[in-house]
Amino acid sequence: MAQNKNALIRYKTIDKCLQNQYRQWTLEDLIEAVSEALYEYEGKENPVSKRTIQLDIQLMRSEKLGYNAPIEVYDKKYYRYADDDYSITDIPLTETDINVLTETVSMLKQFKDFSLFNDVSDILQRLEDKIYSEKSHTQPVIHLEKNENLKGLHFLDELYQAIIKKVVLKITYKSFTSRDENTFLFHAFILKEFNNRWFLVGRKRSAAPISNLALDRIIAVDYDFQTPYLEEEFDAEKFYKNIVGVTVNTGLQPKKIALWIDRTNAPYVITKPLHNSQRLIKTNEDGSIIIHLFLVENYELERLLLGFGNGIEIIKPEGMRKRMKSILEKSLEKYKLGE
């Protein structure tokens, strides 16, 4: 591995550690974290020296790398960022950086037809937009939906690290339906995002069903190093294959759901299917369509269908049709009360 890339891994690892304000970092802790990161990339168990990390911290503090990182020592042994929001990844791009990135994006776009690059095409577009905005000093052309006020997002990296290191979590949690906080052990398998919310997916114990924990309902995260982690090959694609969202009603089997969509909404549903299982069954003369889905009924699916208002009709299954009819009738009653 080139020496400059080796150094970059060290800087980014130190940066990630110091961003984690829920742990105290000694010099020895940083040495261990950097050594693990280098082992992950190099496959060699060569602990980085104390002197190397001390020099790295000095360089990150200086203007030489352009970081000017506000790294401070407190209680004479712990390291942290004086600015809680600081990260070396947030520093502005220099003109040289922009020129190099411009050339890099141009080069990568030449390989856009290779299947290997299919998953990074949107990344390239965002990067190109970032470069344009930096060079022209204008607002970006691409605006991505985000909600920075979502609670629990600061747990993301900590939970991610626990998953890849297979550490049992001790979660303090308060659901929307519970009055009190609840603390329990949790074996996390994946992090899942849906509708701009993040969920931690795993089991409380080996005999327990798979469950989802909304990150915005997590109060605190701790670790249990004594309990063995559940070694399980969790197949997310298979587990979520026949649902919309994150709620999997264990024991229910997927069934055919027939929907009528009016002519106004038909083009949107055709070009952006409600689910991968969607099949166009019939196009009517008035422009409306009939589609079939093969899904397990859940809360998220109902929310999705209700969002179409009078532009959709559930043809079958009959039970779902009656339930949705009841919901709509109750909604209508609320409007009648105000008349």
CSV table of C-alpha atoms in Angstrom, one decimal:
chain,number,residue,atom,x,y,z
A,1,MET,CA,0.0,0.0,0.0
A,2,ALA,CA,1.3,3.4,-0.9
A,3,GLN,CA,2.6,5.4,2.1
A,4,ASN,CA,0.3,8.4,1.4
A,5,LYS,CA,-2.8,6.1,1.4
A,6,ASN,CA,-1.6,4.5,4.6
A,7,ALA,CA,-1.4,7.9,6.2
A,8,LEU,CA,-4.9,8.8,4.9
A,9,ILE,CA,-6.4,5.8,6.6
A,10,ARG,CA,-4.7,6.8,9.8
A,11,TYR,CA,-6.1,10.4,9.6
A,12,LYS,CA,-9.6,9.2,8.8
A,13,THR,CA,-9.6,6.6,11.6
A,14,ILE,CA,-8.5,9.2,14.1
A,15,ASP,CA,-11.1,11.6,12.8
A,16,LYS,CA,-13.9,8.9,13.1
A,17,CYS,CA,-12.8,8.1,16.7
A,18,LEU,CA,-12.8,11.8,17.8
A,19,GLN,CA,-16.2,12.3,16.3
A,20,ASN,CA,-17.5,9.7,18.7
A,21,GLN,CA,-18.3,11.8,21.7
A,22,TYR,CA,-19.7,8.8,23.6
A,23,ARG,CA,-16.4,7.4,24.4
A,24,GLN,CA,-13.2,8.7,25.9
A,25,TRP,CA,-10.1,8.3,23.7
A,26,THR,CA,-6.6,7.8,25.1
A,27,LEU,CA,-3.5,7.7,22.9
A,28,GLU,CA,-3.5,4.0,23.3
A,29,ASP,CA,-7.1,3.7,22.2
A,30,LEU,CA,-6.3,5.7,19.0
A,31,ILE,CA,-3.2,3.5,18.3
A,32,GLU,CA,-5.4,0.3,18.7
A,33,ALA,CA,-8.2,1.7,16.4
A,34,VAL,CA,-5.7,2.8,13.7
A,35,SER,CA,-3.9,-0.5,13.9
A,36,GLU,CA,-7.2,-2.4,13.4
A,37,ALA,CA,-8.1,-0.1,10.4
A,38,LEU,CA,-4.7,-0.8,8.8
A,39,TYR,CA,-5.0,-4.5,9.4
A,40,GLU,CA,-8.4,-4.4,7.7
A,41,TYR,CA,-6.9,-2.9,4.6
A,42,GLU,CA,-3.5,-4.5,4.6
A,43,GLY,CA,-4.0,-7.8,6.4
A,44,LYS,CA,-0.9,-7.3,8.4
A,45,GLU,CA,-0.8,-7.3,12.2
A,46,ASN,CA,1.8,-4.5,12.5
A,47,PRO,CA,0.7,-2.1,15.4
A,48,VAL,CA,1.3,1.5,14.5
A,49,SER,CA,3.8,3.2,16.7
A,50,LYS,CA,3.0,5.8,19.4
A,51,ARG,CA,5.3,8.3,17.7
A,52,THR,CA,3.4,7.9,14.4
A,53,ILE,CA,0.0,8.7,16.0
A,54,GLN,CA,1.5,11.7,17.8
A,55,LEU,CA,2.9,13.0,14.6
A,56,ASP,CA,-0.4,12.4,12.8
A,57,ILE,CA,-2.3,14.4,15.5
A,58,GLN,CA,0.3,17.3,15.1
A,59,LEU,CA,-0.2,17.2,11.3
A,60,MET,CA,-4.0,17.2,11.6
A,61,ARG,CA,-3.8,20.2,13.9
A,62,SER,CA,-1.5,22.1,11.5
A,63,GLU,CA,-2.3,24.0,8.3
A,64,LYS,CA,0.0,21.6,6.3
A,65,LEU,CA,-2.8,19.3,5.4
A,66,GLY,CA,-5.5,22.0,5.4
A,67,TYR,CA,-7.3,20.3,8.3
A,68,ASN,CA,-6.5,22.7,11.2
A,69,ALA,CA,-8.2,20.1,13.4
A,70,PRO,CA,-9.2,21.4,16.8
A,71,ILE,CA,-7.8,18.4,18.7
A,72,GLU,CA,-7.4,19.0,22.4
A,73,VAL,CA,-6.3,16.9,25.4
A,74,TYR,CA,-8.4,17.0,28.6
A,75,ASP,CA,-7.9,15.4,32.0
A,76,LYS,CA,-4.2,15.1,30.8
A,77,LYS,CA,-4.9,11.9,28.9
A,78,TYR,CA,-8.0,12.0,26.7
A,79,TYR,CA,-8.3,13.4,23.2
A,80,ARG,CA,-11.3,15.0,21.6
A,81,TYR,CA,-12.4,17.7,19.1
A,82,ALA,CA,-13.0,21.1,20.8
A,83,ASP,CA,-15.7,21.6,18.2
A,84,ASP,CA,-18.3,18.8,18.5
A,85,ASP,CA,-19.4,19.2,14.8
A,86,TYR,CA,-15.9,19.2,13.3
A,87,SER,CA,-14.7,16.5,10.9
A,88,ILE,CA,-11.8,16.5,8.4
A,89,THR,CA,-14.4,15.4,5.8
A,90,ASP,CA,-16.2,18.8,6.1
A,91,ILE,CA,-13.3,21.1,5.1
A,92,PRO,CA,-13.8,23.1,1.9
A,93,LEU,CA,-12.2,21.9,-1.3
A,94,THR,CA,-9.1,23.8,-2.5
A,95,GLU,CA,-8.7,24.8,-6.2
A,96,THR,CA,-6.3,21.9,-6.7
A,97,ASP,CA,-8.8,19.5,-5.1
A,98,ILE,CA,-11.5,20.7,-7.5
A,99,ASN,CA,-9.2,20.3,-10.5
A,100,VAL,CA,-8.2,16.8,-9.5
A,101,LEU,CA,-11.8,15.8,-8.8
A,102,THR,CA,-13.0,17.2,-12.2
A,103,GLU,CA,-10.4,15.1,-14.0
A,104,THR,CA,-11.3,12.0,-11.9
A,105,VAL,CA,-15.0,12.4,-12.6
A,106,SER,CA,-14.4,12.8,-16.3
A,107,MET,CA,-12.3,9.6,-16.3
A,108,LEU,CA,-14.8,7.6,-14.4
A,109,LYS,CA,-17.7,8.7,-16.6
A,110,GLN,CA,-15.9,6.9,-19.5
A,111,PHE,CA,-16.7,3.6,-17.8
A,112,LYS,CA,-20.4,4.3,-17.2
A,113,ASP,CA,-21.4,1.4,-19.4
A,114,PHE,CA,-19.5,-1.2,-17.3
A,115,SER,CA,-21.9,-3.0,-14.9
A,116,LEU,CA,-19.2,-2.5,-12.2
A,117,PHE,CA,-20.0,1.2,-12.2
A,118,ASN,CA,-23.8,1.0,-12.2
A,119,ASP,CA,-24.1,1.5,-8.5
A,120,VAL,CA,-21.8,4.6,-8.5
A,121,SER,CA,-23.5,6.6,-11.3
A,122,ASP,CA,-25.6,8.6,-8.9
A,123,ILE,CA,-22.5,9.2,-6.8
A,124,LEU,CA,-20.7,10.6,-9.8
A,125,GLN,CA,-23.6,12.9,-10.6
A,126,ARG,CA,-23.6,14.3,-7.0
A,127,LEU,CA,-19.8,14.7,-7.1
A,128,GLU,CA,-20.0,16.5,-10.4
A,129,ASP,CA,-22.7,18.8,-9.0
A,130,LYS,CA,-20.5,19.5,-5.9
A,131,ILE,CA,-17.6,20.4,-8.1
A,132,TYR,CA,-19.7,22.7,-10.2
A,133,SER,CA,-21.1,24.5,-7.1
A,134,GLU,CA,-17.6,24.9,-5.7
A,135,LYS,CA,-16.1,26.3,-8.9
A,136,SER,CA,-19.0,28.7,-9.8
A,137,HIS,CA,-19.8,29.7,-6.2
A,138,THR,CA,-23.5,28.9,-6.8
A,139,GLN,CA,-26.0,26.7,-5.1
A,140,PRO,CA,-25.9,23.0,-6.1
A,141,VAL,CA,-28.3,22.1,-8.9
A,142,ILE,CA,-29.2,18.7,-7.3
A,143,HIS,CA,-31.1,18.9,-4.0
A,144,LEU,CA,-31.3,15.7,-2.0
A,145,GLU,CA,-34.1,15.1,0.5
A,146,LYS,CA,-32.8,15.0,4.1
A,147,ASN,CA,-34.0,15.7,7.5
A,148,GLU,CA,-31.1,16.8,9.8
A,149,ASN,CA,-33.5,17.1,12.7
A,150,LEU,CA,-34.1,13.4,12.9
A,151,LYS,CA,-33.3,12.0,16.3
A,152,GLY,CA,-30.9,9.1,16.7
A,153,LEU,CA,-28.7,9.7,13.6
A,154,HIS,CA,-25.7,10.2,15.9
A,155,PHE,CA,-26.0,6.5,16.7
A,156,LEU,CA,-25.5,5.4,13.1
A,157,ASP,CA,-21.7,4.9,13.0
A,158,GLU,CA,-21.6,3.4,16.5
A,159,LEU,CA,-24.2,0.8,15.6
A,160,TYR,CA,-22.5,0.1,12.2
A,161,GLN,CA,-19.2,-0.5,14.0
A,162,ALA,CA,-21.0,-2.9,16.5
A,163,ILE,CA,-22.5,-4.9,13.6
A,164,ILE,CA,-19.3,-5.4,11.7
A,165,LYS,CA,-17.4,-6.2,14.9
A,166,LYS,CA,-20.2,-8.5,16.1
A,167,VAL,CA,-20.7,-6.9,19.5
A,168,VAL,CA,-23.8,-7.5,21.5
A,169,LEU,CA,-25.6,-4.2,22.2
A,170,LYS,CA,-27.3,-3.0,25.3
A,171,ILE,CA,-30.1,-0.8,24.1
A,172,THR,CA,-32.2,1.6,26.2
A,173,TYR,CA,-35.4,2.1,24.1
A,174,LYS,CA,-38.8,3.8,24.3
A,175,SER,CA,-41.3,2.8,21.7
A,176,PHE,CA,-44.2,5.1,20.7
A,177,THR,CA,-46.7,2.8,22.5
A,178,SER,CA,-44.7,2.5,25.8
A,179,ARG,CA,-44.8,4.8,28.8
A,180,ASP,CA,-41.4,3.8,30.1
A,181,GLU,CA,-37.9,3.2,28.8
A,182,ASN,CA,-36.9,-0.4,28.4
A,183,THR,CA,-33.3,-1.8,28.4
A,184,PHE,CA,-32.4,-5.1,26.8
A,185,LEU,CA,-29.6,-6.9,24.9
A,186,PHE,CA,-29.8,-6.8,21.1
A,187,HIS,CA,-27.9,-8.7,18.4
A,188,ALA,CA,-27.9,-6.4,15.5
A,189,PHE,CA,-27.6,-7.7,11.9
A,190,ILE,CA,-28.2,-4.7,9.6
A,191,LEU,CA,-29.1,-1.0,9.5
A,192,LYS,CA,-32.1,-0.3,7.2
A,193,GLU,CA,-33.4,3.0,5.9
A,194,PHE,CA,-37.0,3.5,4.8
A,195,ASN,CA,-38.8,6.7,4.1
A,196,ASN,CA,-36.0,8.8,5.5
A,197,ARG,CA,-36.0,6.9,8.8
A,198,TRP,CA,-33.3,4.5,10.0
A,199,PHE,CA,-33.9,1.1,11.7
A,200,LEU,CA,-31.7,-1.4,13.5
A,201,VAL,CA,-32.6,-4.9,12.6
A,202,GLY,CA,-31.8,-8.0,14.7
A,203,ARG,CA,-32.9,-10.2,17.6
A,204,LYS,CA,-33.1,-9.8,21.3
A,205,ARG,CA,-32.2,-13.5,21.8
A,206,SER,CA,-31.9,-16.6,19.7
A,207,ALA,CA,-35.5,-17.7,20.1
A,208,ALA,CA,-36.9,-14.2,19.6
A,209,PRO,CA,-38.3,-13.1,16.2
A,210,ILE,CA,-36.4,-10.5,14.0
A,211,SER,CA,-37.4,-7.0,15.2
A,212,ASN,CA,-36.8,-3.5,14.0
A,213,LEU,CA,-35.7,-0.7,16.4
A,214,ALA,CA,-36.3,2.9,15.1
A,215,LEU,CA,-33.1,4.9,15.8
A,216,ASP,CA,-35.2,7.9,16.8
A,217,ARG,CA,-36.6,5.9,19.7
A,218,ILE,CA,-33.2,4.7,21.0
A,219,ILE,CA,-32.3,6.5,24.2
A,220,ALA,CA,-28.8,5.1,24.8
A,221,VAL,CA,-26.4,2.5,23.5
A,222,ASP,CA,-24.0,0.4,25.5
A,223,TYR,CA,-22.2,-2.9,25.0
A,224,ASP,CA,-22.2,-6.4,26.5
A,225,PHE,CA,-18.9,-8.1,25.9
A,226,GLN,CA,-19.7,-11.1,28.0
A,227,THR,CA,-22.7,-12.4,26.0
A,228,PRO,CA,-21.8,-14.3,22.8
A,229,TYR,CA,-23.0,-12.7,19.6
A,230,LEU,CA,-25.6,-14.6,17.6
A,231,GLU,CA,-23.8,-15.9,14.5
A,232,GLU,CA,-26.6,-15.8,11.9
A,233,GLU,CA,-26.6,-15.5,8.1
A,234,PHE,CA,-29.3,-12.9,7.9
A,235,ASP,CA,-30.4,-12.5,4.3
A,236,ALA,CA,-32.0,-9.0,4.1
A,237,GLU,CA,-33.1,-9.3,0.5
A,238,LYS,CA,-35.0,-12.5,1.2
A,239,PHE,CA,-36.4,-11.3,4.5
A,240,TYR,CA,-37.9,-8.0,3.0
A,241,LYS,CA,-38.7,-9.5,-0.4
A,242,ASN,CA,-42.5,-9.4,-0.1
A,243,ILE,CA,-43.1,-6.3,2.0
A,244,VAL,CA,-43.2,-2.5,1.6
A,245,GLY,CA,-41.2,-0.8,4.4
A,246,VAL,CA,-39.8,-2.5,7.4
A,247,THR,CA,-42.7,-4.2,9.3
A,248,VAL,CA,-42.6,-8.0,8.7
A,249,ASN,CA,-45.7,-9.7,10.1
A,250,THR,CA,-44.2,-13.1,11.0
A,251,GLY,CA,-46.4,-16.0,10.0
A,252,LEU,CA,-48.3,-14.2,7.3
A,253,GLN,CA,-47.8,-15.4,3.7
A,254,PRO,CA,-47.7,-13.0,0.7
A,255,LYS,CA,-50.9,-12.8,-1.3
A,256,LYS,CA,-52.0,-11.2,-4.5
A,257,ILE,CA,-53.3,-7.7,-4.1
A,258,ALA,CA,-55.3,-6.3,-7.0
A,259,LEU,CA,-55.5,-2.5,-7.4
A,260,TRP,CA,-57.4,-0.1,-9.7
A,261,ILE,CA,-55.4,3.1,-10.4
A,262,ASP,CA,-57.1,6.1,-12.0
A,263,ARG,CA,-55.8,7.7,-15.2
A,264,THR,CA,-54.1,10.6,-13.3
A,265,ASN,CA,-52.0,8.3,-11.1
A,266,ALA,CA,-51.5,5.5,-13.7
A,267,PRO,CA,-48.3,7.0,-15.4
A,268,TYR,CA,-46.6,7.5,-12.0
A,269,VAL,CA,-47.4,4.0,-10.8
A,270,ILE,CA,-46.2,2.5,-14.2
A,271,THR,CA,-42.9,4.5,-14.2
A,272,LYS,CA,-42.3,4.1,-10.5
A,273,PRO,CA,-43.7,0.7,-9.4
A,274,LEU,CA,-45.1,0.4,-5.9
A,275,HIS,CA,-43.0,-2.7,-5.4
A,276,ASN,CA,-40.8,-5.1,-7.4
A,277,SER,CA,-43.6,-7.6,-7.6
A,278,GLN,CA,-45.9,-5.1,-9.5
A,279,ARG,CA,-47.4,-6.4,-12.7
A,280,LEU,CA,-49.6,-4.5,-15.1
A,281,ILE,CA,-52.7,-6.6,-15.8
A,282,LYS,CA,-54.9,-4.3,-17.8
A,283,THR,CA,-55.1,-0.8,-19.3
A,284,ASN,CA,-58.6,0.5,-19.5
A,285,GLU,CA,-60.0,2.7,-22.3
A,286,ASP,CA,-60.3,5.7,-19.9
A,287,GLY,CA,-56.6,5.5,-19.1
A,288,SER,CA,-57.0,3.8,-15.7
A,289,ILE,CA,-55.1,0.5,-15.0
A,290,ILE,CA,-55.3,-2.7,-13.0
A,291,ILE,CA,-52.2,-3.9,-11.3
A,292,HIS,CA,-51.3,-6.9,-9.2
A,293,LEU,CA,-48.8,-6.9,-6.3
A,294,PHE,CA,-47.6,-10.0,-4.4
A,295,LEU,CA,-47.1,-8.8,-0.8
A,296,VAL,CA,-47.6,-9.4,2.9
A,297,GLU,CA,-50.0,-6.8,4.2
A,298,ASN,CA,-48.5,-4.4,6.8
A,299,TYR,CA,-48.8,-0.9,8.1
A,300,GLU,CA,-46.5,0.7,5.6
A,301,LEU,CA,-48.4,-0.7,2.7
A,302,GLU,CA,-51.7,0.7,4.0
A,303,ARG,CA,-50.1,4.1,4.5
A,304,LEU,CA,-48.8,4.0,0.9
A,305,LEU,CA,-52.2,3.1,-0.6
A,306,LEU,CA,-54.1,5.6,1.5
A,307,GLY,CA,-51.8,8.3,0.2
A,308,PHE,CA,-53.4,8.0,-3.2
A,309,GLY,CA,-56.8,9.1,-1.9
A,310,ASN,CA,-59.6,8.6,-4.4
A,311,GLY,CA,-57.1,7.7,-7.1
A,312,ILE,CA,-56.9,4.1,-6.1
A,313,GLU,CA,-59.3,1.2,-5.3
A,314,ILE,CA,-58.4,-2.1,-3.6
A,315,ILE,CA,-60.2,-4.8,-5.6
A,316,LYS,CA,-58.9,-7.7,-3.5
A,317,PRO,CA,-58.2,-9.3,-1.1
A,318,GLU,CA,-61.7,-8.6,0.4
A,319,GLY,CA,-60.4,-8.3,4.0
A,320,MET,CA,-58.0,-5.5,3.0
A,321,ARG,CA,-60.7,-3.8,0.9
A,322,LYS,CA,-63.1,-3.7,3.9
A,323,ARG,CA,-60.4,-2.5,6.3
A,324,MET,CA,-59.4,0.4,4.0
A,325,LYS,CA,-63.0,1.2,3.4
A,326,SER,CA,-63.6,1.5,7.2
A,327,ILE,CA,-60.5,3.8,7.6
A,328,LEU,CA,-61.8,6.1,4.8
A,329,GLU,CA,-65.3,6.2,6.2
A,330,LYS,CA,-64.0,7.2,9.6
A,331,SER,CA,-61.9,9.9,8.0
A,332,LEU,CA,-64.9,11.2,6.1
A,333,GLU,CA,-66.9,11.3,9.4
A,334,LYS,CA,-64.3,13.7,10.9
A,335,TYR,CA,-64.8,16.1,8.0
A,336,LYS,CA,-68.6,15.9,8.3
A,337,LEU,CA,-68.3,16.8,12.0
A,338,GLY,CA,-66.8,20.2,11.0
A,339,GLU,CA,-69.6,21.1,8.6
